[in-house]
Tab-separated table of C-alpha atoms in Angstrom:
chain	number	residue	atom	x	y	z
A	55	UNK	CA	0.136	0.409	0.111
A	56	UNK	CA	1.521	3.175	-1.678
A	57	UNK	CA	1.167	4.572	1.754
A	58	UNK	CA	3.503	6.547	3.830
A	59	UNK	CA	2.580	6.162	7.396
A	60	UNK	CA	3.924	7.260	11.157
A	61	UNK	CA	4.779	4.423	14.165
A	62	UNK	CA	1.738	6.195	16.207
A	63	UNK	CA	-0.455	4.990	12.977
A	64	UNK	CA	2.026	0.576	12.844
A	65	UNK	CA	1.100	1.301	16.636
A	66	UNK	CA	-2.817	1.868	16.415
A	67	UNK	CA	-4.653	0.571	13.625
A	68	UNK	CA	-7.687	2.668	11.770
A	69	UNK	CA	-10.852	1.490	12.385
A	70	UNK	CA	-11.776	1.384	8.858
A	71	UNK	CA	-14.315	-1.425	8.525
A	72	UNK	CA	-16.468	-0.840	11.039
A	73	UNK	CA	-17.615	2.194	9.428
A	74	UNK	CA	-17.756	-0.742	6.198
A	75	UNK	CA	-19.303	-2.419	7.731
A	76	UNK	CA	-21.965	-0.106	9.130
A	77	UNK	CA	-23.126	0.658	5.259
A	78	UNK	CA	-23.362	-3.383	4.757
A	79	UNK	CA	-25.863	-2.529	7.226
A	80	UNK	CA	-26.975	-0.091	6.077
A	81	UNK	CA	-27.774	-1.620	2.651
A	82	UNK	CA	-28.948	-5.110	4.593
A	83	UNK	CA	-32.437	-1.965	6.756
A	84	UNK	CA	-32.762	-0.913	2.304
A	85	UNK	CA	-32.674	-3.989	0.874
A	86	UNK	CA	-35.229	-6.321	3.659
A	87	UNK	CA	-37.911	-2.769	3.646
A	88	UNK	CA	-38.072	-3.539	-0.083
A	89	UNK	CA	-38.472	-7.419	-0.253
A	90	UNK	CA	-41.244	-6.324	3.102
A	91	UNK	CA	-43.610	-3.375	2.189
A	92	UNK	CA	-45.179	-5.479	-0.390
A	93	UNK	CA	-46.148	-6.733	2.338
A	94	UNK	CA	-47.680	-3.461	4.392
A	95	UNK	CA	-49.528	-2.543	1.408
A	96	UNK	CA	-51.353	-7.007	0.425
A	97	UNK	CA	-54.528	-5.788	2.302
A	98	UNK	CA	-55.202	-2.127	0.411
A	99	UNK	CA	-53.812	-3.741	-2.978
A	100	UNK	CA	-55.622	-7.420	-2.800
A	101	UNK	CA	-58.777	-4.824	-1.323
A	102	UNK	CA	-58.382	-2.494	-5.106
A	103	UNK	CA	-57.784	-4.932	-7.768
A	104	UNK	CA	-60.502	-7.811	-6.421
A	105	UNK	CA	-57.663	-10.698	-5.704
A	106	UNK	CA	-57.342	-13.851	-3.814
A	107	UNK	CA	-55.675	-14.994	-1.021
A	108	UNK	CA	-54.002	-17.565	-3.440
A	109	UNK	CA	-52.966	-15.036	-6.223
A	110	UNK	CA	-52.035	-12.135	-3.523
A	111	UNK	CA	-49.112	-16.261	-2.615
A	112	UNK	CA	-47.599	-15.395	-6.944
A	113	UNK	CA	-47.102	-11.990	-6.379
A	114	UNK	CA	-45.022	-12.969	-3.737
A	115	UNK	CA	-43.371	-15.446	-4.976
A	116	UNK	CA	-42.817	-13.706	-7.549
A	117	UNK	CA	-39.408	-11.323	-6.173
A	118	UNK	CA	-38.435	-14.843	-4.858
A	119	UNK	CA	-38.307	-17.295	-8.309
A	120	UNK	CA	-36.044	-14.147	-10.112
A	121	UNK	CA	-33.831	-13.769	-6.685
A	122	UNK	CA	-33.271	-17.052	-6.832
A	123	UNK	CA	-32.353	-17.307	-10.460
A	124	UNK	CA	-29.971	-15.064	-10.355
A	125	UNK	CA	-27.976	-16.345	-7.623
A	126	UNK	CA	-25.451	-18.866	-8.874
A	127	UNK	CA	-25.136	-16.323	-12.376
A	128	UNK	CA	-24.750	-13.513	-9.198
A	129	UNK	CA	-21.732	-14.724	-7.292
A	130	UNK	CA	-20.511	-15.709	-10.966
A	131	UNK	CA	-20.505	-12.094	-11.992
A	132	UNK	CA	-19.398	-11.138	-8.164
A	133	UNK	CA	-16.374	-12.405	-8.717
A	134	UNK	CA	-15.898	-11.044	-12.170
A	135	UNK	CA	-16.587	-7.633	-11.389
A	136	UNK	CA	-16.207	-7.290	-7.361
A	137	UNK	CA	-17.794	-5.586	-5.160
A	138	UNK	CA	-17.567	-2.042	-5.887
A	139	UNK	CA	-19.791	-2.204	-9.055
A	140	UNK	CA	-22.243	-5.636	-8.465
A	141	UNK	CA	-23.516	-3.515	-5.578
A	142	UNK	CA	-24.408	-0.280	-7.254
A	143	UNK	CA	-25.509	-1.620	-10.067
A	144	UNK	CA	-28.300	-3.965	-7.901
A	145	UNK	CA	-28.857	-1.229	-5.274
A	146	UNK	CA	-29.360	1.063	-8.108
A	147	UNK	CA	-31.658	-1.540	-10.082
A	148	UNK	CA	-34.135	-3.307	-7.308
A	149	UNK	CA	-34.860	0.938	-5.417
A	150	UNK	CA	-35.981	1.417	-9.273
A	151	UNK	CA	-37.644	-1.620	-9.785
A	152	UNK	CA	-39.573	-0.528	-6.794
A	153	UNK	CA	-40.114	2.765	-7.057
A	154	UNK	CA	-42.334	2.516	-10.071
A	155	UNK	CA	-44.024	-0.488	-8.429
A	156	UNK	CA	-46.217	2.368	-6.960
A	157	UNK	CA	-47.418	3.009	-10.034
A	158	UNK	CA	-48.503	-0.058	-11.155
A	159	UNK	CA	-51.905	-0.577	-12.068
A	160	UNK	CA	-52.809	-4.045	-13.092
A	161	UNK	CA	-51.946	-8.055	-11.305
A	162	UNK	CA	-49.511	-8.481	-14.142
A	163	UNK	CA	-47.255	-5.335	-13.682
A	164	UNK	CA	-47.647	-6.149	-10.338
A	165	UNK	CA	-45.304	-9.806	-10.650
A	166	UNK	CA	-43.735	-8.234	-13.120
A	167	UNK	CA	-42.260	-5.524	-11.168
A	168	UNK	CA	-41.643	-7.313	-8.303
A	169	UNK	CA	-39.885	-10.135	-10.855
A	170	UNK	CA	-37.481	-7.541	-11.596
A	171	UNK	CA	-36.429	-6.197	-7.692
A	172	UNK	CA	-35.845	-10.228	-7.193
A	173	UNK	CA	-32.928	-10.310	-10.500
A	174	UNK	CA	-31.895	-6.603	-8.793
A	175	UNK	CA	-30.780	-8.067	-4.692
A	176	UNK	CA	-29.860	-11.766	-5.918
A	177	UNK	CA	-25.802	-10.687	-5.435
A	178	UNK	CA	-26.361	-8.283	-2.336
A	179	UNK	CA	-26.086	-11.201	0.326
A	180	UNK	CA	-23.085	-12.817	-1.684
A	181	UNK	CA	-21.457	-8.941	-2.501
A	182	UNK	CA	-22.434	-8.955	1.644
A	183	UNK	CA	-19.785	-11.756	2.395
A	184	UNK	CA	-17.478	-11.414	0.058
A	185	UNK	CA	-16.933	-7.394	2.005
A	186	UNK	CA	-16.759	-9.359	5.431
A	187	UNK	CA	-14.635	-11.892	4.468
A	188	UNK	CA	-12.788	-9.031	2.794
A	189	UNK	CA	-12.473	-6.749	5.809
A	190	UNK	CA	-13.010	-8.424	9.056
A	191	UNK	CA	-10.490	-11.436	10.059
A	192	UNK	CA	-11.372	-14.266	11.075
A	193	UNK	CA	-12.060	-14.106	14.941
A	194	UNK	CA	-14.374	-10.893	14.112
A	195	UNK	CA	-16.721	-12.292	11.600
A	196	UNK	CA	-19.379	-14.221	12.708
A	197	UNK	CA	-19.969	-10.721	15.024
A	198	UNK	CA	-19.465	-8.688	11.593
A	199	UNK	CA	-22.184	-11.464	9.995
A	200	UNK	CA	-24.161	-11.107	12.392
A	201	UNK	CA	-24.789	-7.404	13.077
A	202	UNK	CA	-25.826	-6.448	8.880
A	203	UNK	CA	-28.006	-9.847	9.182
A	204	UNK	CA	-29.534	-7.872	12.031
A	205	UNK	CA	-30.747	-5.142	9.465
A	206	UNK	CA	-32.935	-6.983	8.188
A	207	UNK	CA	-34.756	-7.395	11.541
A	208	UNK	CA	-33.758	-3.774	12.763
A	209	UNK	CA	-35.583	-2.269	9.789
A	210	UNK	CA	-38.939	-3.708	9.424
A	211	UNK	CA	-39.085	-3.136	13.373
A	212	UNK	CA	-38.707	0.040	12.935
A	213	UNK	CA	-40.566	1.161	9.599
A	214	UNK	CA	-42.591	-1.393	9.009
A	215	UNK	CA	-45.350	0.733	11.936
A	216	UNK	CA	-44.125	3.933	9.426
A	217	UNK	CA	-44.475	2.532	6.382
A	218	UNK	CA	-48.122	1.217	7.703
A	219	UNK	CA	-48.921	4.713	8.910
A	220	UNK	CA	-47.844	6.843	5.901
A	221	UNK	CA	-50.363	4.181	3.567
A	222	UNK	CA	-53.404	4.878	6.172
A	223	UNK	CA	-51.714	8.943	6.026
A	224	UNK	CA	-51.488	8.460	1.774
A	225	UNK	CA	-52.060	6.248	0.104
A	226	UNK	CA	-50.640	2.061	-0.336
A	227	UNK	CA	-49.596	3.171	-4.193
A	228	UNK	CA	-46.298	5.733	-1.641
A	229	UNK	CA	-45.499	2.890	0.269
A	230	UNK	CA	-42.816	2.389	-2.832
A	231	UNK	CA	-42.407	6.076	-3.395
A	232	UNK	CA	-40.435	6.386	-0.120
A	233	UNK	CA	-38.763	3.220	-0.308
A	234	UNK	CA	-37.530	3.573	-3.820
A	235	UNK	CA	-36.395	6.843	-4.184
A	236	UNK	CA	-33.943	5.835	0.152
A	237	UNK	CA	-32.337	3.325	-2.236
A	238	UNK	CA	-31.407	5.150	-5.251
A	239	UNK	CA	-30.114	8.135	-3.253
A	240	UNK	CA	-27.844	4.968	-1.653
A	241	UNK	CA	-26.508	3.677	-4.723
A	242	UNK	CA	-24.430	6.608	-5.623
A	243	UNK	CA	-23.549	7.398	-1.825
A	244	UNK	CA	-21.988	3.512	-1.774
A	245	UNK	CA	-20.952	3.959	-5.053
A	246	UNK	CA	-18.876	6.975	-4.398
A	247	UNK	CA	-17.936	5.283	-1.142
A	248	UNK	CA	-16.056	1.746	-0.996
A	249	UNK	CA	-13.410	0.835	-1.553
A	250	UNK	CA	-11.649	-2.831	-1.233
A	251	UNK	CA	-9.420	-2.831	1.995
A	252	UNK	CA	-6.185	-2.947	-0.456
A	253	UNK	CA	-7.304	-0.038	-2.206
A	254	UNK	CA	-8.938	3.070	0.145
A	255	UNK	CA	-7.228	5.490	2.388
A	256	UNK	CA	-8.723	5.991	4.775
A	257	UNK	CA	-6.201	2.466	6.413
A	258	UNK	CA	-3.271	2.381	7.651
A	259	UNK	CA	-0.970	-0.725	6.964
A	260	UNK	CA	-1.225	-1.314	11.425
A	261	UNK	CA	-5.231	-2.474	10.095
A	262	UNK	CA	-4.342	-3.742	7.124
A	263	UNK	CA	-1.657	-6.486	8.392
A	264	UNK	CA	-4.686	-7.380	11.410
A	265	UNK	CA	-7.198	-8.871	9.593
A	266	UNK	CA	-4.727	-10.073	7.038
A	267	UNK	CA	-3.132	-12.103	9.575
A	268	UNK	CA	-6.803	-13.111	11.001
A	269	UNK	CA	-7.233	-14.524	7.826
A	270	UNK	CA	-9.019	-11.367	6.407
A	271	UNK	CA	-9.380	-11.638	2.216
A	272	UNK	CA	-7.936	-8.038	1.868
A	273	UNK	CA	-6.695	-9.123	-2.135
A	274	UNK	CA	-10.017	-10.418	-3.255
A	275	UNK	CA	-11.422	-7.864	-5.059
A	276	UNK	CA	-8.040	-6.781	-6.399
A	277	UNK	CA	-6.796	-9.654	-7.680
A	278	UNK	CA	-10.426	-9.894	-9.757
A	279	UNK	CA	-9.009	-6.014	-10.961
A	280	UNK	CA	-5.711	-7.178	-12.124
A	281	UNK	CA	-8.425	-9.854	-14.343
A	282	UNK	CA	-6.607	-12.833	-12.386
A	283	UNK	CA	-8.846	-16.062	-13.008
A	284	UNK	CA	-8.916	-19.361	-13.417
A	285	UNK	CA	-11.005	-21.580	-15.419
A	286	UNK	CA	-14.011	-23.143	-13.779
A	287	UNK	CA	-13.784	-26.852	-13.893
A	288	UNK	CA	-16.855	-29.454	-13.733
A	289	UNK	CA	-14.389	-30.034	-10.471
A	290	UNK	CA	-15.354	-26.471	-8.975
A	291	UNK	CA	-19.249	-27.247	-9.088
A	292	UNK	CA	-18.185	-30.961	-6.281
A	293	UNK	CA	-16.479	-28.768	-3.931
A	294	UNK	CA	-19.445	-26.281	-3.970
A	295	UNK	CA	-22.023	-29.171	-3.692
A	296	UNK	CA	-19.489	-30.663	-0.790
A	297	UNK	CA	-21.861	-32.325	1.422
A	298	UNK	CA	-20.758	-29.822	4.005
A	299	UNK	CA	-21.750	-27.033	2.086
A	300	UNK	CA	-24.934	-28.911	1.249
A	301	UNK	CA	-25.563	-29.742	4.888
A	302	UNK	CA	-25.386	-25.341	5.343
A	303	UNK	CA	-27.539	-25.186	2.103
A	304	UNK	CA	-30.156	-26.578	3.836
A	305	UNK	CA	-30.307	-25.157	7.188
A	306	UNK	CA	-30.245	-21.656	5.050
A	307	UNK	CA	-33.328	-23.056	2.985
A	308	UNK	CA	-35.253	-23.719	6.247
A	309	UNK	CA	-33.598	-19.935	8.043
A	310	UNK	CA	-35.331	-18.696	4.853
A	311	UNK	CA	-38.366	-19.887	4.385
A	312	UNK	CA	-39.463	-18.853	8.182
A	313	UNK	CA	-38.334	-15.362	7.349
A	314	UNK	CA	-40.321	-15.245	3.787
A	315	UNK	CA	-43.264	-15.779	5.982
A	316	UNK	CA	-42.764	-12.856	8.059
A	317	UNK	CA	-42.198	-10.889	5.250
A	318	UNK	CA	-44.966	-11.960	3.327
A	319	UNK	CA	-48.091	-13.391	5.245
A	320	UNK	CA	-47.758	-12.273	8.698
A	321	UNK	CA	-49.171	-9.352	8.705
A	322	UNK	CA	-52.844	-10.904	6.619
A	323	UNK	CA	-52.088	-13.984	9.225
A	324	UNK	CA	-53.129	-11.718	11.568
A	325	UNK	CA	-55.352	-9.378	10.291
A	326	UNK	CA	-57.525	-11.995	8.111
A	327	UNK	CA	-56.596	-15.355	10.652
A	328	UNK	CA	-56.516	-13.778	14.004
A	329	UNK	CA	-58.863	-10.703	13.310
A	330	UNK	CA	-56.018	-7.809	14.676
A	331	UNK	CA	-56.628	-4.626	13.047
A	332	UNK	CA	-54.815	-3.008	11.308
A	333	UNK	CA	-53.313	-0.697	13.265
A	334	UNK	CA	-52.681	-2.805	16.139
A	335	UNK	CA	-50.928	-5.368	13.349
A	336	UNK	CA	-48.862	-2.876	12.468
A	337	UNK	CA	-47.172	-2.326	15.895
A	338	UNK	CA	-47.653	-6.167	17.039
A	339	UNK	CA	-45.065	-7.358	13.687
A	340	UNK	CA	-42.522	-5.412	14.923
A	341	UNK	CA	-41.978	-6.925	18.794
A	342	UNK	CA	-41.495	-10.355	16.963
A	343	UNK	CA	-39.201	-8.301	14.767
A	344	UNK	CA	-37.199	-6.592	17.433
A	345	UNK	CA	-36.573	-10.136	18.876
A	346	UNK	CA	-35.044	-11.566	15.613
A	347	UNK	CA	-32.998	-8.625	15.595
A	348	UNK	CA	-31.479	-9.235	19.607
A	349	UNK	CA	-31.054	-13.319	18.566
A	350	UNK	CA	-29.064	-12.803	15.605
A	351	UNK	CA	-26.757	-9.719	17.779
A	352	UNK	CA	-26.476	-12.466	20.789
A	353	UNK	CA	-26.022	-15.287	18.011
A	354	UNK	CA	-23.358	-13.147	16.457
A	355	UNK	CA	-21.158	-11.865	19.943
A	356	UNK	CA	-22.247	-15.573	20.768
A	357	UNK	CA	-20.696	-16.997	18.204
A	358	UNK	CA	-16.861	-14.210	18.059
A	359	UNK	CA	-16.613	-14.673	21.991
A	360	UNK	CA	-16.689	-18.409	22.117
A	361	UNK	CA	-14.301	-18.865	19.068
A	362	UNK	CA	-11.764	-16.533	20.623
A	363	UNK	CA	-11.811	-18.464	24.138
A	364	UNK	CA	-10.325	-21.272	22.488
A	365	UNK	CA	-13.366	-23.366	21.266
A	366	UNK	CA	-13.560	-24.649	17.880
A	367	UNK	CA	-14.501	-22.778	14.626
A	368	UNK	CA	-17.239	-25.341	14.152
A	369	UNK	CA	-18.227	-25.753	17.733
A	370	UNK	CA	-19.208	-21.760	17.678
A	371	UNK	CA	-20.998	-21.145	15.411
A	372	UNK	CA	-22.819	-24.101	14.312
A	373	UNK	CA	-24.120	-24.758	18.587
A	374	UNK	CA	-26.359	-21.024	18.133
A	375	UNK	CA	-27.808	-22.465	14.540
A	376	UNK	CA	-28.945	-25.859	15.164
A	377	UNK	CA	-30.440	-24.106	18.668
A	378	UNK	CA	-31.830	-21.155	16.882
A	379	UNK	CA	-33.960	-23.650	14.441
A	380	UNK	CA	-35.476	-26.140	17.114
A	381	UNK	CA	-36.640	-22.676	18.850
A	382	UNK	CA	-37.903	-21.143	15.369
A	383	UNK	CA	-40.487	-24.536	15.577
A	384	UNK	CA	-42.879	-23.108	18.166
A	385	UNK	CA	-44.333	-21.297	15.851
A	386	UNK	CA	-46.333	-23.492	15.940
A	387	UNK	CA	-47.955	-22.726	19.501
A	388	UNK	CA	-49.925	-20.170	18.121
A	389	UNK	CA	-52.068	-22.475	16.247
A	390	UNK	CA	-53.105	-23.031	20.059
A	391	UNK	CA	-54.341	-19.432	20.787
A	392	UNK	CA	-56.474	-16.715	19.580
A	393	UNK	CA	-54.925	-14.088	22.394
A	394	UNK	CA	-53.217	-11.643	19.945
A	395	UNK	CA	-49.971	-11.633	23.645
A	396	UNK	CA	-49.583	-15.150	23.671
A	397	UNK	CA	-50.064	-14.430	19.775
A	398	UNK	CA	-47.502	-11.735	19.805
A	399	UNK	CA	-44.841	-13.800	23.136
A	400	UNK	CA	-44.748	-17.365	20.350
A	401	UNK	CA	-44.178	-14.970	17.124
A	402	UNK	CA	-41.124	-13.205	19.408
A	403	UNK	CA	-39.388	-16.245	20.092
A	404	UNK	CA	-39.382	-18.085	17.327
A	405	UNK	CA	-38.868	-15.351	14.852
A	406	UNK	CA	-35.440	-14.195	18.436
A	407	UNK	CA	-34.928	-18.658	17.361
A	408	UNK	CA	-34.660	-17.815	13.404
A	409	UNK	CA	-32.207	-14.942	14.259
A	410	UNK	CA	-30.489	-16.471	17.114
A	411	UNK	CA	-29.479	-18.901	13.737
A	412	UNK	CA	-29.403	-16.223	11.187
A	413	UNK	CA	-25.276	-16.186	11.530
A	414	UNK	CA	-24.850	-19.118	8.729
A	415	UNK	CA	-23.659	-16.220	6.311
A	416	UNK	CA	-20.590	-17.045	8.128
A	417	UNK	CA	-19.611	-20.592	7.260
A	418	UNK	CA	-19.876	-19.779	4.667
A	419	UNK	CA	-17.029	-17.519	4.423
A	420	UNK	CA	-15.145	-20.533	6.354
A	421	UNK	CA	-16.073	-23.228	3.978
A	422	UNK	CA	-16.225	-21.430	0.744
A	423	UNK	CA	-12.803	-22.815	-1.538
A	424	UNK	CA	-11.292	-18.786	-1.089
A	425	UNK	CA	-11.844	-18.457	-5.573
A	426	UNK	CA	-15.562	-19.486	-5.385
A	427	UNK	CA	-16.545	-17.156	-2.400
A	428	UNK	CA	-18.449	-15.733	-4.487
A	429	UNK	CA	-20.520	-18.985	-6.813
A	430	UNK	CA	-20.854	-20.538	-2.975
A	431	UNK	CA	-22.058	-18.217	-1.911
A	432	UNK	CA	-24.722	-17.168	-4.714
A	433	UNK	CA	-25.628	-20.806	-4.256
A	434	UNK	CA	-26.214	-21.097	-0.472
A	435	UNK	CA	-28.713	-17.622	-1.526
A	436	UNK	CA	-30.589	-20.268	-4.460
A	437	UNK	CA	-31.141	-22.885	-1.811
A	438	UNK	CA	-32.331	-20.336	0.545
A	439	UNK	CA	-34.442	-18.585	-2.322
A	440	UNK	CA	-36.636	-21.789	-3.165
A	441	UNK	CA	-37.615	-20.739	0.733
A	442	UNK	CA	-38.574	-17.581	-0.707
A	443	UNK	CA	-40.332	-19.330	-3.744
A	444	UNK	CA	-42.622	-21.780	-1.675
A	445	UNK	CA	-43.263	-20.472	0.713
A	446	UNK	CA	-45.632	-17.622	0.171
A	447	UNK	CA	-47.037	-20.130	-2.964
A	448	UNK	CA	-47.766	-22.648	0.192
A	449	UNK	CA	-49.026	-20.626	2.648
A	450	UNK	CA	-50.683	-18.585	0.153
A	451	UNK	CA	-52.511	-21.909	-0.783
A	452	UNK	CA	-53.373	-23.526	2.654
A	453	UNK	CA	-54.583	-20.927	3.632
A	454	UNK	CA	-57.270	-20.121	0.886
A	455	UNK	CA	-58.775	-24.411	1.723
A	456	UNK	CA	-56.979	-24.615	5.053
A	457	UNK	CA	-56.344	-21.758	7.022
A	458	UNK	CA	-53.007	-20.700	7.965
A	459	UNK	CA	-53.016	-23.600	10.818
A	460	UNK	CA	-51.602	-26.367	8.186
A	461	UNK	CA	-48.626	-23.939	7.384
A	462	UNK	CA	-47.734	-22.848	10.264
A	463	UNK	CA	-46.434	-25.964	10.896
A	464	UNK	CA	-44.830	-26.847	7.611
A	465	UNK	CA	-42.940	-24.210	8.896
A	466	UNK	CA	-41.706	-25.621	12.420
A	467	UNK	CA	-41.043	-29.153	10.948
A	468	UNK	CA	-38.882	-27.354	7.583
A	469	UNK	CA	-36.823	-26.172	10.407
A	470	UNK	CA	-36.322	-28.762	12.663
A	471	UNK	CA	-34.924	-30.575	8.794
A	472	UNK	CA	-32.871	-27.300	9.231
A	473	UNK	CA	-31.736	-28.308	12.199
A	474	UNK	CA	-30.949	-32.414	11.542
A	475	UNK	CA	-28.666	-30.757	8.261
A	476	UNK	CA	-25.931	-29.226	10.427
A	477	UNK	CA	-25.670	-31.776	13.242
A	478	UNK	CA	-25.886	-34.758	10.884
A	479	UNK	CA	-24.023	-33.135	7.192
A	480	UNK	CA	-22.538	-29.978	8.049
A	481	UNK	CA	-19.107	-32.036	10.880
A	482	UNK	CA	-15.980	-30.401	11.376
A	483	UNK	CA	-15.930	-25.882	9.909
A	484	UNK	CA	-12.208	-25.926	7.672
A	485	UNK	CA	-12.357	-24.711	4.778
A	486	UNK	CA	-13.067	-26.563	1.542
A	487	UNK	CA	-9.650	-27.098	-0.943
């Protein structure tokens, strides 16, 4: 790094990695608000367009179809052009599509625009994974993953009630106008402020060496920019579908399945299944999201603390994931009560468990072959995206014909299967060569 650095700087590393982490956190907040804004507007849209729960399920699912289909191409694109450009294109693309949803006038236009939103959001978490792997040493990585992942919950907890209020005061169209405009501005901020560690002018040599000595891939994007590429082979596919990674993929499907219930059908579940007023339901959604936010923060901190205390990375990171998945299965307990307080408590406990299990990206960064991290992240998110496809459709079909109770049982069973995949398939956590 071509810099003149005095001895004081060498002794005291800068903290630029935390600014980078904050930027990822803000991006995740915007990303998930743009996924969940449709859930806020869904009841009004159903009334205005005269559509059924099953049809609404197709709209919810449209995002996940393209989001899932583009995971592997998105990971490939990321490995070719790097984090900075990939994220700028992604944020700008999904934000423009979000804003345009405010102008939608039919079922078809909503499905199309949600599909475009999913296409551009596809590289988001593979980029997050690459950035954290580049900027953070191994002993801090689970906490970093936990912090930025918490953005998906804290944003929804605090912004969902605000979006419901905006909808009641103005109209459902403004839910999309506001969220889309914020994303467009943030895309520009990202483009003019993010750099990889080796190129950043705001990091000193001491911090760079600290990250590098701790296993951070400080040259990840630098190698891309120098076009030092290795041809992709059939053997690489075998590495990407190694037994350990398959176990992580199945766990992510389970985590994503519950998450997508909360991102899509949860407000409707409260109002249409349990008969709770819309504004009250809006504030009730805050509690589970805050619980999940707390869960993911505690999970990351616990995993890093266990690592520093001498526990293996596998034990430190798998333990909260397995416990969280098992805890989240209690969501089906809501089938046995109509008391709003107990419904909120059970949902909060289940979503806390989901958040507690949500540090799975830290295992992708520790298991994936170094030059295939982007593509591995794409496959990982692809399998998780299948949960985003199936849950809106399954819940929509079941709710239309049998009510929401069977849906909660389905989500619980999937959570238990996810826990078993970590117990039986992942095994020792070490990078696949």
